[in-house]
Coordinates of C-alpha atoms in Angstrom, one line a residue:
C147 CA 118.4 61.8 50.3
A148 CA 121.3 60.2 48.4
D149 CA 124.1 61.2 50.8
Y150 CA 124.2 61.0 54.6
P151 CA 124.5 64.5 56.3
D152 CA 127.4 65.8 58.4
V153 CA 126.3 65.9 62.0
P154 CA 129.2 66.8 64.4
Y155 CA 129.4 64.6 67.5
A156 CA 127.1 62.0 66.0
R157 CA 128.0 58.3 65.8
D158 CA 128.4 56.6 62.5
I159 CA 125.5 57.6 60.2
T160 CA 126.6 56.2 56.9
H161 CA 123.6 53.9 57.0
C162 CA 121.4 57.0 56.4
S163 CA 122.3 57.2 52.7
N164 CA 119.4 56.8 50.3
T165 CA 116.7 57.5 52.9
P166 CA 113.3 58.2 51.2
S167 CA 111.7 61.6 51.4
G168 CA 109.5 61.9 54.5
K169 CA 111.3 59.1 56.3
S170 CA 113.6 59.4 59.4
C171 CA 116.9 57.7 60.0
P172 CA 117.8 56.6 63.5
I173 CA 121.1 58.0 64.8
S174 CA 122.7 58.6 68.2
C175 CA 125.2 61.1 69.6
E176 CA 128.5 60.6 71.3
D177 CA 128.5 60.5 75.1
G178 CA 127.7 63.9 76.6
F179 CA 125.6 65.0 73.6
E180 CA 121.9 64.8 72.8
L181 CA 119.9 65.0 69.6
T182 CA 117.9 68.2 69.1
S183 CA 115.4 66.2 66.9
E184 CA 115.1 63.2 64.7
L185 CA 117.1 63.0 61.5
R186 CA 114.5 63.3 58.7
C187 CA 114.8 63.5 54.9
W188 CA 112.5 65.9 53.1
Q189 CA 112.3 66.4 49.3
G190 CA 115.9 65.3 48.8
S191 CA 117.4 67.4 51.7
W192 CA 118.0 66.7 55.4
L193 CA 116.1 68.7 57.9
P194 CA 118.3 70.5 60.4
V195 CA 119.5 68.4 63.4
A196 CA 122.4 68.6 65.8
C197 CA 124.1 66.8 68.6
V198 CA 124.4 69.4 71.5
A199 CA 125.8 69.3 75.0
Y200 CA 124.1 70.6 78.1
C201 CA 125.0 71.8 81.6
N202 CA 122.9 69.2 83.4
K203 CA 124.4 69.9 86.9
L204 CA 123.3 73.0 88.7
P205 CA 125.9 75.7 89.3
A206 CA 128.1 75.1 92.4
T207 CA 127.0 76.8 95.7
M208 CA 127.1 80.5 95.3
P209 CA 126.5 83.1 98.1
N210 CA 123.2 85.0 98.2
V211 CA 121.5 83.1 95.4
G212 CA 117.9 81.8 95.2
D213 CA 116.5 78.7 93.5
L214 CA 118.5 77.7 90.4
S215 CA 116.7 74.5 89.6
H216 CA 115.5 76.1 86.3
C217 CA 119.2 76.1 85.1
A218 CA 119.3 72.3 84.8
H219 CA 119.7 71.1 81.2
T220 CA 120.8 74.5 79.8
Q221 CA 122.3 74.1 76.3
E222 CA 126.0 74.7 75.8
G223 CA 126.5 78.4 74.8
S224 CA 123.1 79.4 76.2
F225 CA 122.3 81.5 79.3
C226 CA 120.2 80.9 82.4
P227 CA 118.8 83.8 84.5
L228 CA 120.5 84.1 87.9
V229 CA 118.0 84.3 90.7
C230 CA 119.2 86.1 93.8
A231 CA 118.1 86.0 97.5
L232 CA 115.9 88.8 98.7
G233 CA 117.8 92.1 98.9
F234 CA 120.4 91.1 96.3
Q235 CA 120.6 91.7 92.6
A236 CA 122.1 89.6 89.7
S237 CA 125.1 91.1 87.9
G238 CA 124.1 89.1 84.9
D239 CA 122.9 85.7 83.6
L240 CA 124.8 82.4 84.0
R241 CA 126.3 80.9 80.8
C242 CA 126.7 77.2 80.1
L243 CA 130.3 76.6 78.7
Q244 CA 131.8 73.6 77.0
G245 CA 132.2 70.6 79.1
G246 CA 129.2 71.3 81.2
M247 CA 130.9 74.1 83.2
W248 CA 129.3 77.4 84.2
E249 CA 130.6 80.9 83.6
M250 CA 129.5 82.4 86.9
T251 CA 128.1 85.8 87.7
S252 CA 127.2 87.0 91.2
C253 CA 124.5 88.5 93.4
Y254 CA 125.5 91.9 94.7
Q255 CA 124.2 94.3 97.3
A256 CA 124.6 98.1 97.4
P257 CA 127.1 99.7 97.3
L258 CA 127.6 98.9 93.7
P259 CA 130.9 97.3 92.5
S260 CA 133.8 99.8 92.1
E261 CA 135.7 98.5 89.1
I262 CA 134.7 99.2 85.5
A263 CA 135.1 97.2 82.3
V264 CA 135.5 99.5 79.3
Q265 CA 135.0 98.8 75.6
R266 CA 135.1 101.5 72.9
F267 CA 133.5 101.3 69.5
S268 CA 134.3 103.1 66.3
I269 CA 131.3 103.7 64.0
S270 CA 131.8 104.9 60.4
G271 CA 129.2 106.1 58.0
A272 CA 127.4 108.3 60.5
G273 CA 127.8 111.5 58.5
S274 CA 124.5 111.1 56.7
L275 CA 122.4 110.4 59.8
P276 CA 119.7 112.8 60.9
R277 CA 120.6 114.4 64.2
A278 CA 118.0 112.5 66.2
A279 CA 119.2 109.1 64.8
L280 CA 122.8 110.1 65.7
E281 CA 121.9 111.1 69.2
H282 CA 120.0 107.8 69.8
L283 CA 122.8 105.6 68.5
P284 CA 124.4 105.1 72.0
V285 CA 121.0 104.0 73.4
G286 CA 120.4 101.6 70.5
L287 CA 123.9 100.2 70.9
L288 CA 123.4 99.7 74.6
D289 CA 120.1 97.8 74.1
W290 CA 121.9 95.4 71.7
L291 CA 124.8 94.9 74.0
I292 CA 122.5 94.1 77.0
R293 CA 120.9 91.3 74.9
L294 CA 124.3 90.1 73.6
L295 CA 126.2 90.0 76.9
H296 CA 123.4 89.0 79.3
L297 CA 124.7 91.3 82.0
A298 CA 122.6 93.5 84.4
P299 CA 121.2 96.5 82.5
D300 CA 121.6 98.8 85.5
L301 CA 125.3 98.1 85.6
M302 CA 125.8 99.0 81.9
L303 CA 125.9 102.4 80.2
T304 CA 127.1 103.9 76.9
K305 CA 128.1 107.5 76.0
M306 CA 129.1 109.3 72.9
L307 CA 132.8 110.3 72.9
T308 CA 132.6 112.3 69.7
V309 CA 131.1 115.7 70.1
S310 CA 129.4 117.4 67.2
T311 CA 130.2 121.1 66.6
G312 CA 127.6 123.2 64.9
S313 CA 126.2 121.8 61.7
V314 CA 129.4 120.0 60.7
A315 CA 128.6 116.3 59.9
I316 CA 130.8 113.8 61.6
D317 CA 131.3 110.6 59.6
N318 CA 133.2 108.6 62.2
V319 CA 131.9 108.6 65.8
H320 CA 133.2 106.9 68.9
I321 CA 131.0 105.3 71.7
E322 CA 132.2 104.0 75.0
L323 CA 130.6 101.1 76.9
R324 CA 131.1 101.0 80.7
I325 CA 130.2 98.0 82.9
L326 CA 130.3 98.2 86.7
C327 CA 131.7 95.0 88.1
G328 CA 133.5 93.3 91.0
S329 CA 136.6 91.1 90.7
I330 CA 134.6 88.0 89.6
D331 CA 132.2 89.7 87.4
C332 CA 134.9 91.8 85.7
S333 CA 136.5 88.7 84.4
V334 CA 133.2 87.5 83.1
A335 CA 132.5 90.8 81.4
L336 CA 135.9 90.9 79.8
H337 CA 135.5 87.3 78.6
R338 CA 132.1 87.9 77.0
L339 CA 133.3 91.1 75.4
R340 CA 136.4 89.4 73.9
W341 CA 134.6 86.2 72.7
L342 CA 130.9 87.2 72.0
L343 CA 131.5 90.6 70.5
P344 CA 133.9 89.7 67.6
Q345 CA 131.5 87.0 66.5
A346 CA 128.5 89.3 66.6
L347 CA 130.2 92.2 64.8
V348 CA 131.1 90.0 61.8
T349 CA 127.5 90.4 60.4
A350 CA 127.1 94.1 60.1
Q351 CA 123.5 93.9 58.8
K352 CA 122.4 91.7 61.7
V353 CA 123.9 94.2 64.2
R354 CA 122.0 97.1 62.6
S355 CA 118.8 95.1 62.7
E356 CA 119.3 94.2 66.4
I357 CA 120.0 97.9 67.2
C358 CA 116.9 99.0 65.4
S359 CA 114.8 96.3 67.0
G360 CA 115.8 97.4 70.4
S361 CA 115.4 101.1 69.6
C362 CA 111.9 100.7 68.1
G363 CA 110.5 98.1 70.5
L364 CA 107.6 95.8 69.8
L365 CA 105.1 98.5 70.6
A366 CA 106.5 101.4 68.7
E367 CA 103.9 104.0 68.0
D368 CA 105.3 104.5 64.5
G369 CA 104.6 101.3 62.5
N370 CA 107.4 102.3 60.1
C371 CA 110.0 102.8 62.9
F372 CA 112.0 99.6 62.1
A373 CA 112.1 100.2 58.4
T374 CA 113.1 103.9 58.9
C375 CA 115.8 103.0 61.4
L376 CA 117.3 100.4 59.0
K377 CA 117.3 102.9 56.2
Q378 CA 119.0 105.5 58.3
Y379 CA 121.6 103.1 59.7
R380 CA 122.3 101.1 56.5
Q381 CA 125.7 102.8 55.9
L382 CA 126.9 102.2 59.5
L383 CA 129.9 100.0 60.1
I384 CA 130.5 99.2 63.8
R385 CA 133.9 98.0 65.0
A386 CA 135.4 97.4 68.4
S387 CA 138.3 99.9 69.0
G388 CA 140.8 97.4 70.5
P389 CA 140.2 95.0 73.3
A390 CA 138.3 95.8 76.5
W391 CA 140.1 96.9 79.6
L392 CA 139.6 97.5 83.3
T393 CA 139.7 100.8 85.2
D394 CA 138.7 102.1 88.6

């Protein structure tokens, strides 16, 4: 490997130039970061390596939570399942933020939170969809959003706002996502919608793949479900219709 690689947050690695194939080069990260693996040259190219930060301290004391020791050493940008005390339910997973801070969710008990975070989506290219695929679109979108946002599935729902009349094909449809939340969790829901959603929607093909994966499942009876779904949804373009907002 003639040139040394660009590894953000790594200390000086210029000494790694001209490392033979199959050999590793010792490097270290800046304070607060750790190497994901050793830096190794392979057939003229550097194998992937990064300096990443972690939330090494457990979340601060929270009411009605269980054991959170499994959250220690969660990578920055990743999620950790929130475990609640008996009789309480998690509103979503905890997220490790930059600087070792936690984005907190909460443990709630019935009655459910009264506020609602709302996000609407505009989907074009739906005119050629079979009716069954069109009707299943809100469900597939919800499955993807649950995995993206790491919020409690029983607090999230989607519904089709565009109503089909007769046999007329509708090319543009609108779907609304609603998330039940309390004061703390609403701010978390809005933050995740405003930051995670735009990044995820950039790659339309990946979004369609994620929706089909959730719709078909790992144990789909039809082995061609995933391929069929991708074929049906290949023309879809999913956009967020403005920013998310709160309502009662």
